[in-house]
Structures are given as C-alpha cells and as structure tokens.
Short mmCIF file of C-alpha atoms in Angstrom, two decimals:
data_model
loop_
_atom_site.label_atom_id
_atom_site.label_comp_id
_atom_site.label_asym_id
_atom_site.label_seq_id
_atom_site.Cartn_x
_atom_site.Cartn_y
_atom_site.Cartn_z
CA MET A 269 11.38 -1.25 25.53
CA ILE A 270 10.44 -1.88 21.92
CA SER A 271 7.05 -3.32 21.11
CA LEU A 272 5.91 -4.67 17.75
CA LYS A 273 2.47 -4.04 16.37
CA SER A 274 1.17 -5.85 13.32
CA ILE A 275 -0.95 -3.55 11.19
CA GLN A 276 -3.16 -4.73 8.34
CA PRO A 277 -3.22 -2.00 5.70
CA PHE A 278 -6.58 -1.02 4.28
CA THR A 279 -7.15 -2.14 0.71
CA PRO A 280 -10.04 -0.36 -0.98
CA ASN A 281 -12.76 -2.70 -2.20
CA HIS A 282 -13.61 -0.42 -5.08
CA ILE A 283 -10.44 -1.22 -7.07
CA PRO A 284 -11.55 -2.46 -10.49
CA PRO A 285 -10.93 -6.13 -11.32
CA THR A 286 -7.48 -6.77 -12.66
CA LEU A 287 -5.72 -9.39 -14.68
CA PRO A 288 -4.98 -12.71 -12.92
CA GLU A 289 -1.28 -11.88 -12.47
CA LYS A 290 -2.31 -8.73 -10.62
CA GLU A 291 -4.29 -10.73 -8.05
CA ALA A 292 -1.25 -11.00 -5.78
CA PHE A 293 -1.23 -7.20 -5.51
CA ARG A 294 -4.67 -7.14 -3.93
CA LYS A 295 -3.73 -9.49 -1.08
CA ARG A 296 -3.15 -7.84 2.25
CA LYS A 297 0.38 -7.83 3.56
CA PRO A 298 1.03 -7.17 7.24
CA ILE A 299 3.23 -4.23 8.06
CA ILE A 300 5.20 -4.18 11.27
CA VAL A 301 5.57 -0.87 13.04
CA LEU A 302 8.12 -0.39 15.78
CA CYS A 303 6.93 1.70 18.70
CA THR A 304 9.26 2.61 21.52
CA THR A 305 8.03 3.20 25.02
CA ALA A 306 10.05 4.80 27.76
CA ASN A 307 10.46 2.75 30.92
CA LYS A 308 9.60 4.64 34.09
CA SER A 309 12.11 4.44 36.91
CA SER A 310 9.43 2.97 39.17
CA GLY A 311 8.74 0.18 36.68
CA ASN A 312 5.01 0.83 36.86
CA SER A 313 3.32 0.67 33.43
CA ASP A 314 0.22 2.53 34.72
CA ASP A 315 2.12 5.85 34.58
CA LYS A 316 1.51 6.28 30.83
CA THR A 317 0.03 9.60 29.89
CA PRO A 318 -2.88 9.78 27.45
CA GLY A 319 -0.77 11.95 25.16
CA ASP A 320 1.76 9.15 24.65
CA THR A 321 -0.97 6.71 23.68
CA ARG A 322 -2.52 9.22 21.31
CA LYS A 323 0.89 9.95 19.82
CA GLN A 324 1.48 6.24 19.19
CA GLU A 325 -1.97 5.87 17.64
CA LEU A 326 -1.31 8.83 15.35
CA LEU A 327 2.08 7.43 14.37
CA ALA A 328 0.49 4.06 13.61
CA ARG A 329 -2.18 5.81 11.52
CA ILE A 330 0.51 7.76 9.63
CA ALA A 331 2.40 4.52 8.96
CA MET A 332 -0.79 2.91 7.63
CA LEU A 333 -1.46 5.90 5.37
CA GLU A 334 2.11 5.82 4.08
CA ALA A 335 1.77 2.10 3.33
CA GLN A 336 -1.49 2.76 1.48
CA LYS A 337 0.17 5.55 -0.47
CA VAL A 338 2.99 3.23 -1.55
CA GLN A 339 0.51 0.51 -2.53
CA LEU A 340 -1.58 2.98 -4.52
CA ALA A 341 1.49 4.36 -6.28
CA ASP A 342 2.60 0.82 -7.18
CA TYR A 343 -0.89 -0.01 -8.43
CA LEU A 344 -1.02 3.14 -10.56
CA ASP A 345 2.44 2.41 -11.99
CA GLU A 346 1.38 -1.13 -12.91
CA ARG A 347 -1.86 0.06 -14.54
CA SER A 348 -0.02 2.81 -16.41
CA ALA A 349 2.50 0.31 -17.77
CA TYR A 350 -0.32 -2.04 -18.78
CA LEU A 351 -2.25 0.73 -20.56
CA THR A 352 0.90 1.94 -22.32
CA ARG A 353 1.63 -1.58 -23.55
CA PHE A 354 -2.02 -2.01 -24.60
CA ALA A 355 -1.94 1.27 -26.58
CA GLU A 356 1.32 0.33 -28.30
CA GLU A 357 -0.09 -3.06 -29.31
CA ALA A 358 -3.31 -1.44 -30.56
CA ASN A 359 -1.33 1.07 -32.63
CA ALA A 360 0.77 -1.74 -34.10
CA GLU A 361 -2.38 -3.68 -35.02
CA ILE A 362 -3.95 -0.61 -36.64
CA ASP A 363 -0.75 -0.01 -38.62
CA GLN A 364 -0.74 -3.67 -39.70
CA ILE A 365 -4.39 -3.47 -40.80
CA GLY A 366 -3.61 -0.29 -42.76
CA GLU A 367 -0.66 -1.95 -44.52
CA ASN A 368 -2.72 -5.03 -45.35
CA ALA A 369 -5.52 -2.86 -46.77
CA LEU A 370 -3.14 -1.27 -49.27
#
C-alpha cells in the first residue's frame, strides 16, 4: 500500500528581506513524500514494528532536509546573481562618472 504524506518544509525566519519579486520564494510549498508500507498476510495493521515507524520518520526528515537544501541552494543562486548584477551596474556607473569627470 502506498500512502501520501504532505510535508511543509521549514523556511527559516531569519532570511533577510528580499526584493518584491523574490517574495514568491519565501512562500511555503508542500512536498509530497511517498511512503510504502508492507501489507501483512493477516491484514492486521497493528503488527507494525516500532523500527518501521522510526524508519519512515527518518526518511521523512531526510526528505525535508533535502528540500530545505534545494531551497537554500536556489536562494543562494538567486542572491549571487543579484549581487553580481548589482556589482556590474555599480562598476559601469563608476566608469561613467570617471569618463564624465575627464
């Protein structure tokens, strides 16, 4: 049997404020994790062992951490691109000011 669990990834509250177009990045997006459970031949669901539950919890935690890692990598890529663009524009403005001063 396959069961679906909706997991809300953790978004750190200490992320610095971003530009308005970056606001969509900060919204939480649900992630669906597929967990498989083995059916017992007796059909009784009370036969689950604590190890299986712990294993599923650990797998769900790993999936959440992986999702956070991807979100953080995307965020860092966006900020890096923004800072690179900002630096290029600042250098162009400084060059323009230098040319105008001559």
